[in-house]
XYZ file of C-alpha atoms in Angstrom:
397
model
C 49.704 43.626 -78.243
C 51.526 41.868 -81.054
C 54.210 39.542 -79.926
C 53.083 39.589 -76.268
C 52.852 36.283 -74.385
C 50.232 35.360 -71.881
C 51.398 34.319 -68.428
C 50.102 30.741 -69.051
C 52.240 30.378 -72.224
C 55.205 31.658 -70.264
C 54.661 29.037 -67.609
C 54.492 26.359 -70.309
C 57.847 27.562 -71.756
C 59.357 27.003 -68.172
C 57.855 23.531 -67.963
C 60.662 20.859 -67.751
C 60.733 18.697 -70.770
C 60.579 15.631 -68.588
C 57.100 16.594 -67.461
C 55.998 15.355 -70.850
C 52.658 16.373 -72.363
C 49.097 16.115 -71.291
C 46.643 14.088 -73.414
C 44.512 16.129 -75.710
C 42.154 15.886 -78.724
C 41.087 12.475 -79.788
C 43.468 10.871 -77.227
C 41.728 12.674 -74.384
C 38.366 11.829 -75.892
C 39.301 8.147 -75.907
C 40.377 8.415 -72.302
C 37.072 9.812 -71.316
C 35.217 6.988 -73.073
C 37.115 4.355 -71.069
C 34.960 2.306 -68.642
C 37.742 2.808 -66.163
C 37.558 6.562 -66.222
C 34.963 8.359 -63.990
C 34.587 11.685 -62.173
C 37.471 13.131 -64.156
C 40.110 10.486 -63.229
C 40.990 6.818 -63.858
C 39.678 4.542 -61.225
C 41.567 1.766 -59.453
C 40.285 -1.801 -59.404
C 38.975 -2.929 -55.971
C 37.789 0.558 -54.988
C 39.688 3.807 -54.177
C 43.377 3.502 -53.362
C 45.331 6.054 -51.311
C 47.768 7.558 -53.744
C 49.348 10.024 -51.367
C 51.146 9.013 -48.185
C 48.979 8.534 -45.180
C 49.752 10.304 -41.926
C 51.178 13.764 -41.589
C 53.874 15.251 -43.737
C 55.951 15.664 -40.557
C 55.680 11.911 -39.828
C 56.795 11.034 -43.292
C 59.708 13.482 -43.213
C 60.890 12.051 -39.914
C 60.768 8.533 -41.296
C 62.811 9.528 -44.411
C 65.343 11.448 -42.504
C 65.772 9.110 -39.510
C 69.540 8.760 -39.171
C 69.441 5.303 -37.819
C 67.682 3.820 -40.897
C 68.908 6.246 -43.677
C 72.262 4.469 -44.136
C 70.615 1.129 -44.364
C 68.553 2.275 -47.439
C 71.657 2.041 -49.656
C 74.211 -0.825 -50.178
C 77.285 -0.723 -47.950
C 79.511 -1.503 -50.893
C 79.722 -1.708 -54.703
C 77.043 -3.853 -56.253
C 78.220 -6.970 -58.105
C 76.620 -5.984 -61.421
C 76.844 -8.647 -64.097
C 79.041 -7.433 -66.998
C 76.464 -8.174 -69.671
C 78.051 -8.491 -73.071
C 76.661 -8.281 -76.618
C 77.545 -11.966 -76.958
C 75.344 -12.851 -73.940
C 72.346 -11.443 -75.820
C 73.276 -12.319 -79.406
C 72.833 -16.042 -79.158
C 69.221 -17.273 -79.189
C 67.656 -18.496 -76.016
C 68.055 -22.351 -75.902
C 64.587 -22.803 -74.404
C 62.799 -19.941 -76.290
C 62.530 -17.694 -73.220
C 65.327 -15.649 -71.662
C 65.002 -12.730 -69.132
C 67.639 -10.179 -68.302
C 66.833 -7.946 -65.320
C 68.583 -4.745 -65.958
C 67.844 -3.078 -62.573
C 64.669 -1.735 -60.956
C 61.687 -2.735 -63.240
C 63.694 -2.835 -66.555
C 63.670 -6.270 -68.002
C 64.655 -7.490 -71.520
C 62.451 -10.566 -72.320
C 63.485 -12.657 -75.276
C 60.406 -14.745 -75.947
C 59.782 -17.042 -78.929
C 62.122 -15.182 -81.214
C 61.072 -11.650 -80.224
C 62.591 -9.045 -77.986
C 60.527 -7.081 -75.519
C 61.918 -4.347 -73.313
C 59.836 -3.483 -70.191
C 60.117 -0.058 -68.444
C 63.623 0.832 -69.702
C 65.450 3.273 -67.411
C 69.040 4.108 -68.210
C 69.066 7.608 -66.739
C 71.085 8.491 -63.671
C 68.090 9.866 -61.723
C 64.380 9.109 -61.611
C 63.470 12.765 -61.510
C 62.493 15.544 -63.867
C 65.865 17.334 -63.010
C 69.359 16.033 -63.663
C 70.712 17.555 -60.457
C 68.137 16.273 -57.877
C 66.095 13.207 -57.054
C 66.880 9.484 -56.404
C 70.132 8.512 -58.053
C 71.126 5.131 -59.359
C 72.795 2.854 -56.790
C 74.481 0.814 -59.508
C 75.426 1.583 -63.137
C 73.395 0.181 -66.051
C 74.706 -3.275 -66.804
C 75.401 -2.288 -70.417
C 74.940 0.702 -72.647
C 71.485 1.105 -74.154
C 73.095 1.036 -77.694
C 74.646 -2.332 -76.907
C 71.303 -3.938 -76.138
C 70.636 -4.544 -79.874
C 67.340 -4.279 -81.798
C 64.066 -4.415 -79.730
C 60.762 -5.343 -81.248
C 58.647 -3.517 -78.706
C 59.139 -1.308 -75.643
C 56.439 -1.796 -73.010
C 55.708 0.963 -70.506
C 53.707 0.253 -67.406
C 52.943 3.859 -66.397
C 54.373 7.364 -66.500
C 56.242 7.720 -63.187
C 59.978 8.742 -63.566
C 61.394 5.379 -62.426
C 59.441 3.637 -65.191
C 59.278 6.237 -68.002
C 62.654 7.764 -68.405
C 63.161 10.774 -70.667
C 66.770 10.270 -71.783
C 66.064 6.565 -72.508
C 62.867 7.202 -74.534
C 64.674 9.940 -76.529
C 67.469 7.441 -77.346
C 64.904 4.788 -78.386
C 62.946 7.298 -80.331
C 65.755 7.200 -82.967
C 65.243 3.504 -83.577
C 62.321 1.695 -85.354
C 60.981 -0.039 -82.205
C 57.303 -0.052 -81.371
C 55.936 1.126 -78.067
C 53.071 -0.329 -76.115
C 51.685 1.855 -73.346
C 48.525 2.450 -71.276
C 46.024 5.146 -72.421
C 47.390 8.684 -72.340
C 51.071 7.727 -72.045
C 51.452 8.155 -75.840
C 51.271 11.884 -75.331
C 54.515 11.770 -73.456
C 56.156 9.522 -76.060
C 55.170 11.650 -79.011
C 56.312 14.779 -77.191
C 59.755 13.243 -76.905
C 60.064 12.347 -80.573
C 58.418 8.923 -80.998
C 56.261 8.989 -84.143
C 52.516 8.345 -83.569
C 52.496 5.321 -85.969
C 54.894 3.510 -83.570
C 52.743 3.926 -80.436
C 50.091 1.389 -79.445
C 47.937 2.735 -76.540
C 45.812 0.307 -74.715
C 43.038 0.281 -72.116
C 42.858 -2.533 -69.583
C 41.860 -5.815 -71.341
C 42.811 -4.514 -74.733
C 45.505 -6.334 -76.801
C 47.856 -5.633 -79.669
C 49.853 -7.866 -81.974
C 53.605 -7.387 -82.542
C 54.943 -10.062 -84.840
C 54.100 -13.403 -83.254
C 53.388 -11.857 -79.868
C 50.135 -10.711 -78.296
C 50.554 -7.949 -75.683
C 47.544 -7.380 -73.295
C 47.216 -4.453 -70.899
C 45.804 -5.794 -67.600
C 44.661 -3.975 -64.455
C 46.947 -2.689 -61.676
C 46.347 -0.808 -58.543
C 48.399 2.396 -58.774
C 48.337 5.959 -60.045
C 50.034 8.257 -62.458
C 51.547 11.738 -62.880
C 54.842 13.543 -63.762
C 54.147 17.291 -63.305
C 53.128 19.447 -60.407
C 49.537 18.411 -60.810
C 48.410 14.855 -60.782
C 45.480 14.806 -63.112
C 45.115 11.079 -63.344
C 44.602 11.351 -67.051
C 47.118 8.606 -67.967
C 46.444 4.996 -67.180
C 48.694 2.532 -65.344
C 48.832 -1.224 -66.220
C 50.366 -4.581 -65.789
C 51.098 -6.532 -68.944
C 50.771 -10.040 -70.327
C 52.922 -11.104 -73.221
C 52.016 -14.309 -75.010
C 54.044 -16.030 -77.733
C 53.682 -19.187 -79.661
C 55.231 -21.258 -76.786
C 55.545 -19.057 -73.777
C 53.715 -16.485 -71.704
C 55.052 -13.942 -69.221
C 53.653 -11.247 -66.971
C 55.075 -7.865 -65.849
C 53.305 -6.266 -62.841
C 54.453 -2.650 -63.309
C 53.718 -0.894 -59.982
C 50.686 -2.103 -58.003
C 49.272 -2.743 -54.694
C 47.831 -6.248 -53.917
C 44.298 -6.782 -55.125
C 42.016 -9.669 -55.994
C 42.441 -8.981 -59.730
C 45.581 -11.120 -59.893
C 43.406 -14.266 -59.712
C 41.278 -13.031 -62.589
C 44.366 -12.165 -64.697
C 45.805 -15.586 -63.990
C 42.466 -17.360 -64.872
C 42.187 -15.562 -68.218
C 45.846 -15.389 -69.322
C 47.916 -17.725 -67.145
C 49.557 -19.723 -65.981
C 52.857 -18.037 -66.850
C 56.361 -19.349 -67.461
C 57.693 -16.375 -65.507
C 56.277 -13.437 -63.687
C 58.125 -10.153 -63.092
C 56.671 -8.893 -59.818
C 57.155 -5.533 -57.932
C 58.478 -6.337 -54.449
C 60.261 -3.086 -53.380
C 59.637 0.536 -52.383
C 56.727 -0.516 -50.073
C 55.793 1.349 -46.915
C 53.060 1.551 -44.304
C 52.608 5.083 -45.534
C 51.330 3.867 -48.973
C 50.125 0.277 -48.532
C 47.551 0.504 -51.400
C 49.889 1.124 -54.326
C 53.038 -0.954 -53.779
C 53.392 -4.595 -52.663
C 55.512 -6.078 -49.849
C 57.566 -9.156 -50.741
C 54.940 -11.364 -49.092
C 52.175 -9.734 -51.196
C 54.297 -10.059 -54.308
C 54.638 -13.786 -53.701
C 50.866 -14.025 -53.102
C 50.241 -12.156 -56.432
C 52.496 -14.670 -58.318
C 50.595 -17.643 -56.753
C 47.267 -16.004 -57.674
C 48.473 -15.586 -61.225
C 49.425 -19.239 -61.286
C 46.091 -20.523 -60.082
C 47.240 -20.872 -56.565
C 50.079 -23.311 -57.352
C 53.846 -22.654 -56.924
C 54.656 -22.974 -60.607
C 56.607 -20.955 -63.089
C 59.460 -18.670 -61.969
C 59.080 -15.444 -59.997
C 61.576 -12.623 -60.918
C 61.544 -9.859 -58.199
C 61.675 -6.360 -59.746
C 61.451 -2.752 -58.488
C 64.209 -2.926 -55.984
C 68.053 -2.497 -55.535
C 68.511 0.256 -58.072
C 66.954 3.426 -56.487
C 66.294 4.381 -52.830
C 62.587 5.043 -52.872
C 61.263 3.988 -49.510
C 62.294 3.608 -45.893
C 62.953 -0.055 -45.800
C 66.520 -1.434 -45.722
C 68.015 -1.678 -49.196
C 68.474 -5.501 -49.066
C 65.153 -6.189 -47.358
C 63.077 -6.915 -50.508
C 65.485 -9.394 -51.881
C 66.002 -11.174 -48.500
C 62.286 -11.353 -47.656
C 61.248 -12.519 -51.198
C 63.910 -15.279 -51.007
C 62.558 -16.426 -47.617
C 58.899 -16.178 -48.637
C 59.511 -18.160 -51.765
C 61.415 -20.850 -49.925
C 58.511 -21.159 -47.470
C 56.031 -21.577 -50.311
C 58.125 -23.961 -52.343
C 58.156 -21.357 -55.219
C 61.081 -20.999 -57.634
C 62.476 -17.504 -57.468
C 65.133 -16.025 -59.770
C 67.703 -13.817 -57.967
C 70.006 -12.599 -60.789
C 72.533 -9.839 -60.371
C 71.543 -6.807 -62.426
C 72.354 -7.664 -66.022
C 72.544 -11.416 -65.540
C 70.576 -13.266 -68.223
C 68.870 -16.527 -67.342
C 66.264 -18.898 -68.834
C 63.382 -19.843 -66.552
C 63.328 -23.379 -67.957
C 67.057 -23.710 -67.315
C 69.396 -22.922 -64.515
C 67.798 -20.175 -62.371
C 70.161 -17.915 -60.386
C 69.483 -18.364 -56.638
C 72.480 -16.843 -54.852
C 71.709 -14.094 -52.288
C 74.276 -11.799 -53.896
C 73.134 -8.656 -52.057
C 74.308 -10.116 -48.721
C 77.958 -9.217 -49.359
C 77.135 -5.525 -49.776
C 74.245 -5.056 -47.363
C 74.148 -3.516 -43.912
C 72.048 -5.143 -41.215
C 68.272 -5.601 -41.791
C 66.727 -4.507 -38.500
C 63.370 -6.210 -39.180
C 64.106 -9.821 -40.109
C 61.671 -12.108 -41.885
C 58.948 -13.320 -39.686
C 60.399 -16.844 -39.654
C 64.183 -15.975 -39.446
C 66.771 -18.630 -39.890
C 69.011 -19.518 -37.023
C 72.268 -17.709 -36.560
C 74.385 -20.759 -37.461
C 72.307 -21.207 -40.630
C 72.860 -17.667 -41.632
C 76.621 -18.032 -40.984
C 76.768 -21.127 -43.245
C 75.103 -19.142 -46.100
C 77.624 -16.359 -45.858
C 75.156 -13.746 -44.952
C 77.836 -11.412 -43.521
C 76.380 -8.761 -41.192
C 72.749 -9.333 -42.076
C 70.772 -9.777 -38.938
C 68.639 -12.854 -39.627
C 68.387 -14.040 -36.019
C 66.661 -11.085 -34.528
C 66.748 -7.336 -34.221
C 69.919 -5.493 -33.122
């Protein structure tokens, strides 16, 4: 009948815009030609990874809803967000490399005269719906429009806390380029980014942006935004190399031996941005603990405590069952034990890895107790001297 619609087309009309678009045509053909695509899905390095929580759904629900731990998964006060100004970012980096952690995995990297924006998320929720899903625990340090021109936006994968619809739609109105793993370009183009501004890469492929070389490198994770997880978009970590500096962004990943290979080929790095939050025993294959994040950094550096480690993927959203401050506290302790320089900026606080690196445990003033202290906790009197407030660093309460 003329004008009638099939049930399938009706369902597509009801599909939330944030679900994005599935790869098709030549994009899908390229995906199927990838050496990392087999049996209808992208394959993880190091063998299969559990992409769904282990254990029963009931056990997972109990862990998430546990009243004793639920309050600890959010800060106990207002986060001391750095009031980033246009002036902070307008003056050139004195050393040629400046990083500004903007919360979660969003980082502005100013490297050798170029500006790279990793996984920008300015939205209020990492969710397909504006009324539900994990909500920001602190405001964005500055409006997206105040960030200034960006040469390239780098996306690690298509999960909501890394690929944010309102942010991408705002950036679609600029002339910035986008670098993304295979398949992710379908989402970008669906939201208004022109095809000629999208560079889609498979692992080990590289693209040039001005004087920078961007290389997609392996990660151990998964993808998906809709009701079905088809594994038809790739996930990646990223290496960015300039004339004088080189940096690494892990995206989301479980620990795997490939960090050593990435480091041997592309490192060592002046700075690494490493995921150290939202880990859980329910999904050990796809997110790293702070200890694993430190190990990944050392692998990337050839086993030596060199460069600066910037912890990312924590503090902004409540995505796991661990205490809110645990990733920062444990990363600080692990780095101190290894003699590794770690940057601990407040969200929005610019720093230069070759200059003064922020090291204050700022989260301690707004954190509740951490019930599972680091395996080598500091003595109570040491904790008192460092102003740790009610953090339980001397043992469980």
